[in-house]
Amino acid sequence: VIADAGLYSASDQIIVLSPDNVDSVLFSSSAALLVEFYATWCGHCVAFSTVWKSLARDIKEWKPAVDLAAIDCADEKNRPVCIRFGITGYPSLKFFPAYSSNTTQGREFQGFPRDVRGLRHHIIDKLEMRDQMWPPACPPLEAASEAEIDSFFQTNSVKHLALVFEKKNSYVGREVTLDLLQYENIAVRRVLDTETSLVSRFNVTDFPSCYLYNSSGSISRLKVLNEARVFYSYALQRLPGVVRTGKMKTPIIDLIKNSTEEEWRPFNKTRVYMSDLESALHYSLRVELAAHVTITGADLTALKKYINVLATYFSGRPSVKSALKAVDSWLQEQEGTEIKYSDFRDVLDSVGETSDAVLPEGVQWVGCQGSQARYRGYPCSVWNLFHVLTVQAKEIDDSDPLEVLQAMRGYVKSFFGCRPCATHFESMAQENMNKVTSLSDAVLWLWSQHNRVNNRLAGDLSEDPHFPKIQWPPPELCPNCHSVKWTGEHSWNREEVSAFLQNYFSSDRILSDYLQ
Ligand code: FAD
């Protein structure tokens, strides 16, 4: 289920409460819960829902310590729940500490702020209140003393200790601590500027600033573009040896080892590989489509558009381009209302008989290799393929801005084997794809939808622990894409992102030497 009748759905990283789940969610939880009680007909609630969704995205890493929920009090079936909690106005927020008893009414958030940053700070204040159970998964948030830091490695076996030096009223250290709580091999503590002996031992001059301290006693300053929460978290989550907890762990030596049958091939994580794109084509045309014995109606239209877009914009090896063009010519000539997949396949396999056209058989993941066979591979290559196509359409520059996106939408809707993915993607397309009015918009639209998916999947079981889902591109890949507002909040510089994508997915940057 993606869409709920109310303002939220589980894909917003928000627990949707109902009479059936309210007790189990609120009262047997090892995490604290912050619940929004709202009514769908209340305009303020609708306006606030964008903040609540942004907050959920912003603090999704905090879930084991504090999670967000919402309940629609306008829905008659939910009325008894809202009455039970004494809700008289909307939106109302209530905080339920970890292991709350089922007699509690929750703690009202009076006069709560209407922005993500303010709410985040309020949550930390509530978590830190002393008269309640501490969520077991929540690391200490209070400032560390010198003695605690000196004895840290005697009692903890982590590889890195990150120290955020900051002033008393700053929340950055606590936010970064929570951002990293699902990661292993790293701990974060805040240290106040008044801890003068540590400040001088580490030579700290800026507040905030972040230092890495390891068990051998070495100290180094964390290099970041901006001394702000998101930049610290990005950098720390990606340190060598740091992986998300609770996932299959594979040993990390210099190069990550995979445990698939295939030998791990070294690759550059910051490049696109032709081998992945060709593997996507093979899998899509020979495996995924093969599930459809006959292709008719909207599916046939979708297939024609998809193949046509590939034939027009895929700038791969000449032999592959020829193969796509040959298949496209055949397909566009089919005037009936249906085709048999076997006929399509015959054409695909025989195009080389009279020319050098060929679509290589089999898959060889390079940039899309996973650390286990079940991770990455095909879906990774599908994203890459369509990013490349949106960028290549822009390189040609006189095409319909929606052409590639419509082709992707049609393909995903009709054929993409992961059906829940297809439903999600279709609902995102329905939401705002029609706002795309230029080829640059198309490139950015796909980028931002991909980031929405990344956001939804961060920490999901399908996530390869060695390739955590991040808001992409990270600062080390595109420093100028990122900036901070005066409040210290992160923001994307969309013009820079656009330029970056244009270069990153451009045809002349795609690596064909698989070992580069
Ligand atoms: P991927 O997300 O596949 O990304 C591949 C590469 O693209 C990354 O390594 C990175 O180099 C680059 N990249 C990352 N983010 C961006 C960005 N914002 N813009 C441009 N490039 C980027 N899985 C589910 O479990 N549920 C779903 O609902 C779901 N929906 C999907 C919808 C579509 C249309 C597709 C193609 C896939 C979907 N998947 C879904 C699969 C999921 O998104 C990943 O593809 C899969 O988990 C493999 O992840 P990955 O680590 O290889 O990175």
XYZ file of C-alpha atoms and ligand atoms in Angstrom:
569
model
C 0.000 0.000 0.000
C 1.557 3.317 -0.905
C -1.143 5.859 -0.632
C -3.123 6.143 2.539
C -6.368 8.078 2.631
C -4.670 10.467 5.072
C -1.745 12.772 4.504
C 1.005 10.190 4.985
C 2.043 6.724 4.002
C 4.682 4.302 5.198
C 6.917 5.345 2.310
C 7.258 8.755 3.984
C 9.216 7.021 6.782
C 6.279 7.835 9.058
C 4.310 5.169 10.942
C 0.637 5.523 10.053
C -1.352 4.851 13.223
C -4.771 3.249 13.403
C -6.801 1.612 16.197
C -5.227 -1.700 15.184
C -1.612 -0.759 15.689
C -1.650 2.145 18.123
C -0.977 0.087 21.254
C 1.780 -1.992 19.783
C 3.487 1.024 18.214
C 3.269 3.430 21.138
C 3.544 1.169 24.148
C 5.962 -1.610 23.431
C 8.509 0.453 21.698
C 12.190 0.569 22.575
C 12.289 3.866 20.685
C 10.599 7.070 21.736
C 7.750 8.154 19.437
C 6.647 11.580 18.347
C 3.089 11.475 17.071
C 1.239 14.025 14.998
C -2.533 14.024 15.466
C -4.062 15.755 12.466
C -7.220 16.085 10.417
C -7.094 15.888 6.654
C -9.613 18.721 6.288
C -7.512 21.149 8.338
C -5.538 23.468 6.045
C -2.804 23.990 8.649
C -2.311 20.255 8.827
C -1.951 20.014 5.078
C 0.617 22.812 5.144
C 2.407 21.223 8.100
C 2.506 17.816 6.401
C 5.357 18.926 4.147
C 7.376 19.858 7.253
C 6.506 16.575 8.938
C 7.586 14.609 5.865
C 10.814 16.598 5.584
C 11.479 15.995 9.262
C 10.930 12.258 8.741
C 13.467 12.270 5.916
C 15.860 14.389 7.902
C 15.931 12.160 10.993
C 15.339 8.757 9.430
C 18.689 7.570 10.808
C 17.414 8.228 14.340
C 14.643 5.642 14.145
C 16.038 3.171 16.686
C 16.062 6.029 19.222
C 13.093 8.113 18.148
C 10.550 7.520 15.427
C 7.723 9.565 13.914
C 4.075 8.558 13.602
C 0.861 10.227 12.530
C -2.842 9.605 12.823
C -5.711 11.105 10.894
C -8.347 12.119 13.444
C -10.730 13.058 10.627
C -11.096 9.389 9.818
C -14.028 8.113 11.859
C -12.420 4.816 12.608
C -9.540 6.678 14.300
C -11.770 8.915 16.457
C -11.617 6.707 19.566
C -7.807 6.880 19.499
C -7.787 10.675 19.238
C -10.356 10.976 22.038
C -8.346 8.610 24.212
C -5.335 10.894 23.904
C -7.386 13.995 24.641
C -6.864 15.628 21.260
C -8.984 18.715 20.730
C -7.070 20.689 18.113
C -4.989 19.926 15.033
C -2.214 19.493 14.417
C -1.150 18.335 17.901
C 2.149 16.676 18.672
C 2.715 14.265 21.520
C 5.928 12.673 22.673
C 5.907 9.130 24.032
C 9.166 8.162 25.757
C 10.556 4.673 25.140
C 8.585 1.927 26.958
C 5.676 4.244 27.779
C 2.907 2.508 29.696
C -0.477 2.130 28.079
C -2.034 4.457 30.620
C 0.005 7.426 29.499
C -1.429 10.272 27.463
C 1.944 11.267 26.021
C 3.686 14.600 26.557
C 2.159 17.473 24.673
C 4.532 19.546 22.484
C 3.069 22.973 23.279
C 3.671 25.732 20.722
C 5.954 23.556 18.652
C 8.087 25.112 15.909
C 6.916 24.736 12.312
C 10.319 24.071 10.803
C 12.452 20.971 10.593
C 15.412 22.387 12.450
C 13.329 23.673 15.351
C 11.476 20.381 15.627
C 14.714 18.432 15.574
C 16.056 20.494 18.446
C 12.802 20.019 20.367
C 13.086 16.268 19.899
C 16.579 16.263 21.330
C 15.364 18.318 24.314
C 12.571 15.813 24.898
C 14.912 12.833 24.562
C 17.222 14.360 27.151
C 14.545 14.784 29.818
C 15.646 12.813 32.835
C 12.386 11.429 34.195
C 11.845 8.745 31.566
C 13.351 5.594 30.087
C 16.334 6.151 27.831
C 15.884 4.390 24.463
C 18.479 1.594 24.627
C 19.648 2.230 21.062
C 20.310 5.895 21.760
C 23.964 6.710 22.422
C 24.813 9.184 25.202
C 24.024 12.714 24.121
C 25.556 14.650 26.978
C 28.903 16.341 26.528
C 31.910 14.093 27.170
C 34.591 14.896 29.720
C 38.313 14.511 29.196
C 38.422 11.501 31.525
C 35.661 9.789 29.586
C 37.465 10.304 26.317
C 40.798 9.144 27.690
C 39.301 5.859 28.852
C 37.022 5.495 25.850
C 38.963 2.812 24.011
C 39.323 0.693 27.162
C 35.578 0.116 27.199
C 34.627 0.452 23.542
C 35.870 -1.560 20.606
C 34.996 0.892 17.865
C 37.559 1.968 15.312
C 36.834 5.695 15.229
C 35.780 8.127 17.884
C 34.545 11.377 16.378
C 34.542 14.365 18.681
C 32.394 17.330 17.802
C 33.725 20.386 19.596
C 31.003 22.960 20.019
C 29.401 25.566 22.169
C 26.850 24.620 24.817
C 23.808 25.812 22.888
C 24.770 23.994 19.655
C 22.850 20.863 18.684
C 25.276 19.736 15.969
C 27.152 17.187 18.109
C 23.952 15.520 19.308
C 22.478 15.499 15.814
C 25.579 13.875 14.353
C 25.609 11.333 17.215
C 22.050 10.352 16.296
C 22.791 10.396 12.558
C 25.506 7.793 13.164
C 23.670 5.606 15.613
C 22.951 2.875 13.073
C 26.583 2.723 12.019
C 29.165 0.377 13.364
C 32.840 1.018 14.082
C 32.212 4.618 14.957
C 31.058 6.541 17.997
C 30.398 10.261 18.220
C 30.586 12.459 21.313
C 30.167 16.158 21.729
C 32.778 18.120 23.649
C 32.089 21.625 24.895
C 34.398 24.547 24.249
C 34.639 24.897 28.037
C 36.553 21.577 28.212
C 39.698 23.671 27.939
C 42.292 20.993 28.495
C 40.934 18.869 25.619
C 40.487 21.935 23.458
C 44.146 22.767 23.806
C 45.327 19.135 23.481
C 43.484 18.855 20.154
C 44.420 22.407 19.162
C 40.775 23.229 18.515
C 40.122 26.724 17.267
C 36.716 26.466 15.597
C 33.350 25.655 17.155
C 31.847 23.524 15.785
C 34.622 21.378 14.363
C 35.065 17.631 14.300
C 38.123 15.536 15.146
C 38.820 11.856 14.732
C 40.538 10.142 17.596
C 41.621 6.549 17.404
C 42.805 3.920 19.803
C 46.446 4.486 18.916
C 46.064 8.057 20.159
C 46.240 9.733 16.774
C 44.151 12.822 16.213
C 43.069 14.342 12.928
C 40.587 16.998 11.990
C 37.715 15.816 9.835
C 37.922 17.627 6.516
C 34.527 18.945 5.440
C 33.289 21.626 3.106
C 31.212 23.264 5.788
C 31.359 22.912 9.543
C 27.754 21.732 9.710
C 25.787 18.662 10.703
C 25.060 17.160 7.287
C 28.675 17.485 6.182
C 29.985 15.758 9.331
C 27.451 12.959 8.982
C 28.166 12.398 5.299
C 31.905 12.217 5.997
C 31.679 9.962 9.064
C 29.227 7.501 7.515
C 31.703 6.982 4.718
C 34.912 6.461 6.681
C 36.739 3.209 5.915
C 35.354 0.357 7.978
C 32.156 2.169 8.941
C 29.078 0.107 8.001
C 25.444 0.134 8.912
C 24.648 -2.151 11.838
C 22.456 -5.203 11.606
C 23.457 -6.038 8.084
C 25.458 -8.922 6.722
C 28.979 -7.833 7.239
C 31.709 -8.711 4.851
C 35.303 -8.212 5.899
C 36.763 -4.966 4.830
C 40.322 -5.153 3.740
C 41.802 -2.454 1.529
C 39.363 -3.281 -1.184
C 35.893 -4.417 -0.213
C 35.577 -8.141 -0.864
C 32.388 -9.531 -2.257
C 31.089 -12.995 -1.682
C 29.546 -13.665 -5.034
C 30.882 -16.455 -7.203
C 32.583 -13.871 -9.336
C 35.902 -12.376 -8.459
C 35.471 -8.780 -7.296
C 36.627 -6.446 -9.975
C 38.204 -3.228 -8.784
C 36.295 -0.212 -9.962
C 36.010 3.458 -9.485
C 32.939 4.268 -7.420
C 32.705 7.670 -8.959
C 32.264 6.635 -12.589
C 29.695 5.077 -14.861
C 30.676 1.879 -16.702
C 29.522 0.795 -20.138
C 29.501 -2.793 -18.937
C 26.691 -1.965 -16.480
C 24.665 -0.199 -19.162
C 25.042 -3.062 -21.631
C 24.171 -5.526 -18.865
C 21.020 -3.499 -18.163
C 20.086 -3.775 -21.838
C 20.701 -7.506 -21.916
C 18.721 -8.142 -18.757
C 15.872 -5.874 -19.681
C 15.494 -7.071 -23.283
C 16.300 -10.758 -22.861
C 15.196 -11.545 -19.313
C 12.657 -9.038 -18.050
C 10.667 -8.711 -21.261
C 10.736 -12.476 -21.739
C 8.248 -12.775 -18.892
C 5.612 -11.429 -21.330
C 4.626 -13.994 -23.945
C 2.591 -11.481 -25.895
C 2.832 -7.734 -25.577
C -0.281 -5.670 -26.312
C -2.005 -2.342 -25.698
C -0.304 0.097 -23.333
C 2.562 -2.365 -22.815
C 3.283 -2.423 -26.540
C 3.227 1.375 -26.688
C 5.602 1.465 -23.713
C 7.959 -1.016 -25.367
C 8.000 0.944 -28.621
C 8.822 4.179 -26.800
C 11.516 2.538 -24.712
C 13.268 0.928 -27.658
C 12.937 4.123 -29.670
C 14.544 6.179 -26.910
C 17.367 3.625 -26.637
C 17.900 3.667 -30.393
C 17.911 7.471 -30.438
C 19.948 8.351 -27.364
C 21.998 5.398 -26.192
C 25.497 6.344 -27.141
C 27.321 3.107 -26.573
C 29.509 0.995 -28.774
C 28.620 1.289 -32.490
C 27.670 -2.399 -32.698
C 25.225 -2.024 -29.799
C 23.764 1.142 -31.286
C 23.255 -0.642 -34.585
C 21.501 -3.499 -32.832
C 19.142 -1.119 -31.045
C 18.397 0.753 -34.258
C 17.626 -2.474 -36.091
C 15.274 -3.664 -33.360
C 13.643 -0.227 -33.279
C 13.017 -0.210 -37.054
C 11.429 -3.642 -36.854
C 9.294 -2.725 -33.861
C 8.030 0.570 -35.283
C 6.930 -1.326 -38.398
C 4.707 -3.650 -36.366
C 1.255 -2.251 -36.924
C -0.817 -4.937 -35.253
C -2.215 -4.637 -31.747
C 0.128 -7.212 -30.325
C 3.524 -8.781 -30.791
C 4.934 -12.044 -29.573
C 7.990 -11.733 -27.379
C 9.551 -14.656 -29.280
C 9.418 -12.613 -32.515
C 11.014 -9.657 -30.783
C 13.698 -11.949 -29.425
C 14.387 -13.471 -32.837
C 14.958 -10.017 -34.241
C 17.212 -9.072 -31.334
C 19.328 -12.193 -31.751
C 19.504 -12.126 -35.530
C 20.325 -8.453 -36.142
C 24.017 -9.314 -36.412
C 23.581 -11.767 -39.272
C 23.786 -9.100 -41.929
C 25.840 -6.466 -40.113
C 28.149 -6.078 -37.151
C 25.200 -5.193 -34.922
C 25.151 -7.088 -31.654
C 23.858 -6.738 -28.144
C 26.252 -8.770 -26.007
C 24.716 -11.600 -24.001
C 25.011 -11.918 -20.237
C 25.588 -9.512 -17.382
C 28.863 -8.187 -16.062
C 28.355 -5.736 -13.239
C 31.270 -3.422 -12.613
C 30.136 -0.170 -10.979
C 26.952 -1.991 -9.981
C 28.669 -4.941 -8.298
C 27.297 -5.697 -4.854
C 29.152 -7.090 -1.859
C 26.694 -10.026 -2.000
C 24.920 -11.494 -5.007
C 21.554 -10.224 -3.775
C 22.584 -6.595 -3.733
C 22.702 -3.970 -6.484
C 23.167 -5.300 -10.040
C 20.157 -4.797 -12.287
C 18.200 -2.019 -10.488
C 21.426 -0.051 -10.090
C 22.064 -0.372 -13.805
C 18.509 0.715 -14.659
C 18.977 3.961 -12.754
C 22.313 4.546 -14.435
C 20.875 3.785 -17.852
C 18.089 6.335 -17.500
C 20.309 9.013 -15.965
C 22.610 8.549 -18.938
C 19.671 8.750 -21.350
C 18.281 11.980 -19.848
C 21.728 13.524 -20.091
C 22.312 12.267 -23.625
C 18.945 13.653 -24.718
C 20.072 17.007 -23.350
C 23.354 16.728 -25.250
C 21.346 16.461 -28.473
C 19.235 19.329 -27.218
C 16.283 19.517 -29.536
C 14.169 16.715 -28.210
C 10.939 16.662 -26.235
C 11.858 17.237 -22.562
C 9.556 14.437 -21.441
C 10.535 11.860 -24.045
C 13.065 9.893 -22.003
C 11.130 10.196 -18.757
C 7.923 8.985 -20.416
C 9.816 6.048 -21.878
C 11.214 5.173 -18.458
C 7.826 5.601 -16.824
C 6.204 3.339 -19.395
C 8.908 0.695 -19.172
C 8.889 0.647 -15.386
C 5.087 0.550 -15.233
C 4.692 -2.231 -17.784
C 7.764 -4.370 -17.324
C 10.064 -3.572 -14.378
C 10.083 -6.827 -12.430
C 10.048 -5.195 -8.992
C 6.324 -4.414 -8.878
C 6.297 -2.381 -5.628
C 9.131 -0.286 -7.138
C 6.997 0.249 -10.238
C 4.011 1.356 -8.176
C 6.136 3.795 -6.191
C 7.738 5.184 -9.298
C 4.393 5.614 -11.019
C 3.007 7.539 -8.066
C 6.040 9.848 -8.081
C 5.595 10.383 -11.816
C 1.919 11.195 -11.363
C 2.775 13.662 -8.645
C 4.971 16.042 -10.574
C 6.526 14.706 -13.764
C 4.314 17.033 -15.784
C 6.159 19.995 -14.222
C 9.211 19.129 -16.320
C 9.427 21.707 -19.086
C 13.033 21.524 -20.259
C 15.706 18.919 -20.888
C 17.626 20.189 -17.838
C 14.497 19.805 -15.730
C 14.249 16.203 -16.918
C 17.799 15.451 -15.761
C 17.120 17.087 -12.390
C 13.712 15.467 -12.005
C 15.189 11.998 -12.290
C 18.006 12.914 -9.922
C 15.612 14.176 -7.286
C 13.234 11.211 -7.597
C 16.184 8.857 -7.296
C 17.164 10.676 -4.108
C 13.615 10.272 -2.814
C 13.927 6.543 -3.407
C 17.356 6.522 -1.744
C 15.838 8.267 1.191
C 13.029 5.789 1.497
C 15.379 2.829 1.246
C 18.145 4.034 3.562
C 18.589 1.315 6.155
C 16.260 -1.064 4.315
C 17.099 -4.755 4.151
C 17.804 -4.416 0.444
C 20.609 -1.952 1.092
C 24.138 -3.163 0.489
C 25.984 -2.225 3.703
C 28.983 -1.238 1.618
C 26.895 1.062 -0.554
C 24.638 2.864 1.885
C 21.819 4.839 0.332
C 22.807 8.451 0.596
C 21.525 11.710 -0.766
C 23.664 11.774 -3.855
C 26.109 13.163 -4.995
C 27.992 13.372 -1.681
C 30.112 16.463 -1.025
C 33.385 14.737 -1.906
C 32.014 14.046 -5.390
C 30.490 17.450 -5.963
C 31.488 20.066 -3.407
C 29.656 22.883 -5.171
C 26.385 20.969 -5.249
C 26.088 21.508 -1.518
C 25.614 24.616 0.508
C 24.332 25.625 3.887
C 21.681 28.137 4.760
C 22.356 30.684 7.472
C 20.635 28.331 9.917
C 23.253 25.649 9.243
C 20.700 23.554 7.317
C 21.832 21.797 4.190
C 20.611 22.875 0.781
C 21.237 21.736 -2.785
C 22.617 24.152 -5.299
C 20.494 22.911 -8.208
C 22.444 24.703 -10.911
C 25.636 23.049 -9.754
C 23.862 19.691 -9.485
C 22.646 20.089 -13.034
C 26.153 20.836 -14.305
C 27.550 17.954 -12.293
C 25.025 15.428 -13.673
C 25.606 16.682 -17.168
C 29.258 15.857 -16.818
C 28.983 12.724 -14.680
C 26.609 10.896 -17.040
C 27.939 12.338 -20.298
C 28.709 9.894 -23.080
C 32.410 10.679 -23.255
C 32.944 9.980 -19.539
C 31.494 6.474 -19.542
C 34.291 4.021 -18.901
C 34.603 1.110 -21.229
C 37.782 -0.264 -19.719
C 36.233 -2.358 -17.002
C 39.225 -2.198 -14.705
C 39.641 1.549 -14.688
P 21.073 2.743 -6.777
O 20.071 3.516 -6.013
O 20.587 1.689 -7.668
O 21.933 3.791 -7.608
C 22.864 3.380 -8.589
C 23.951 4.410 -8.695
O 23.398 5.646 -9.133
C 24.602 4.749 -7.359
O 25.640 3.861 -7.093
C 25.102 6.162 -7.603
O 26.343 6.130 -8.286
C 24.070 6.746 -8.528
N 23.060 7.541 -7.826
C 22.570 7.391 -6.579
N 21.640 8.328 -6.326
C 21.534 9.068 -7.432
C 20.747 10.190 -7.783
N 19.895 10.754 -6.933
N 20.889 10.706 -9.033
C 21.764 10.172 -9.914
N 22.534 9.104 -9.639
C 22.431 8.568 -8.402
N 13.988 -0.722 -4.339
C 13.125 -0.913 -3.315
O 13.453 -1.667 -2.394
N 11.928 -0.253 -3.258
C 11.540 0.595 -4.239
O 10.455 1.166 -4.201
C 12.392 0.779 -5.355
N 12.029 1.554 -6.399
C 12.821 1.606 -7.510
C 12.382 2.307 -8.625
C 13.150 2.333 -9.790
C 12.650 3.064 -10.993
C 14.398 1.644 -9.827
C 15.227 1.650 -11.077
C 14.842 0.951 -8.722
C 14.064 0.912 -7.566
N 14.462 0.199 -6.436
C 13.636 0.076 -5.358
C 15.826 -0.347 -6.362
C 16.754 0.613 -5.616
O 16.460 1.987 -5.953
C 18.225 0.414 -5.957
O 18.387 0.462 -7.342
C 18.792 -0.893 -5.454
O 18.546 -1.029 -4.073
C 20.327 -0.944 -5.698
O 20.912 0.124 -4.997
P 22.366 0.680 -5.282
O 23.110 0.776 -3.998
O 23.030 -0.095 -6.335
O 22.144 2.187 -5.779
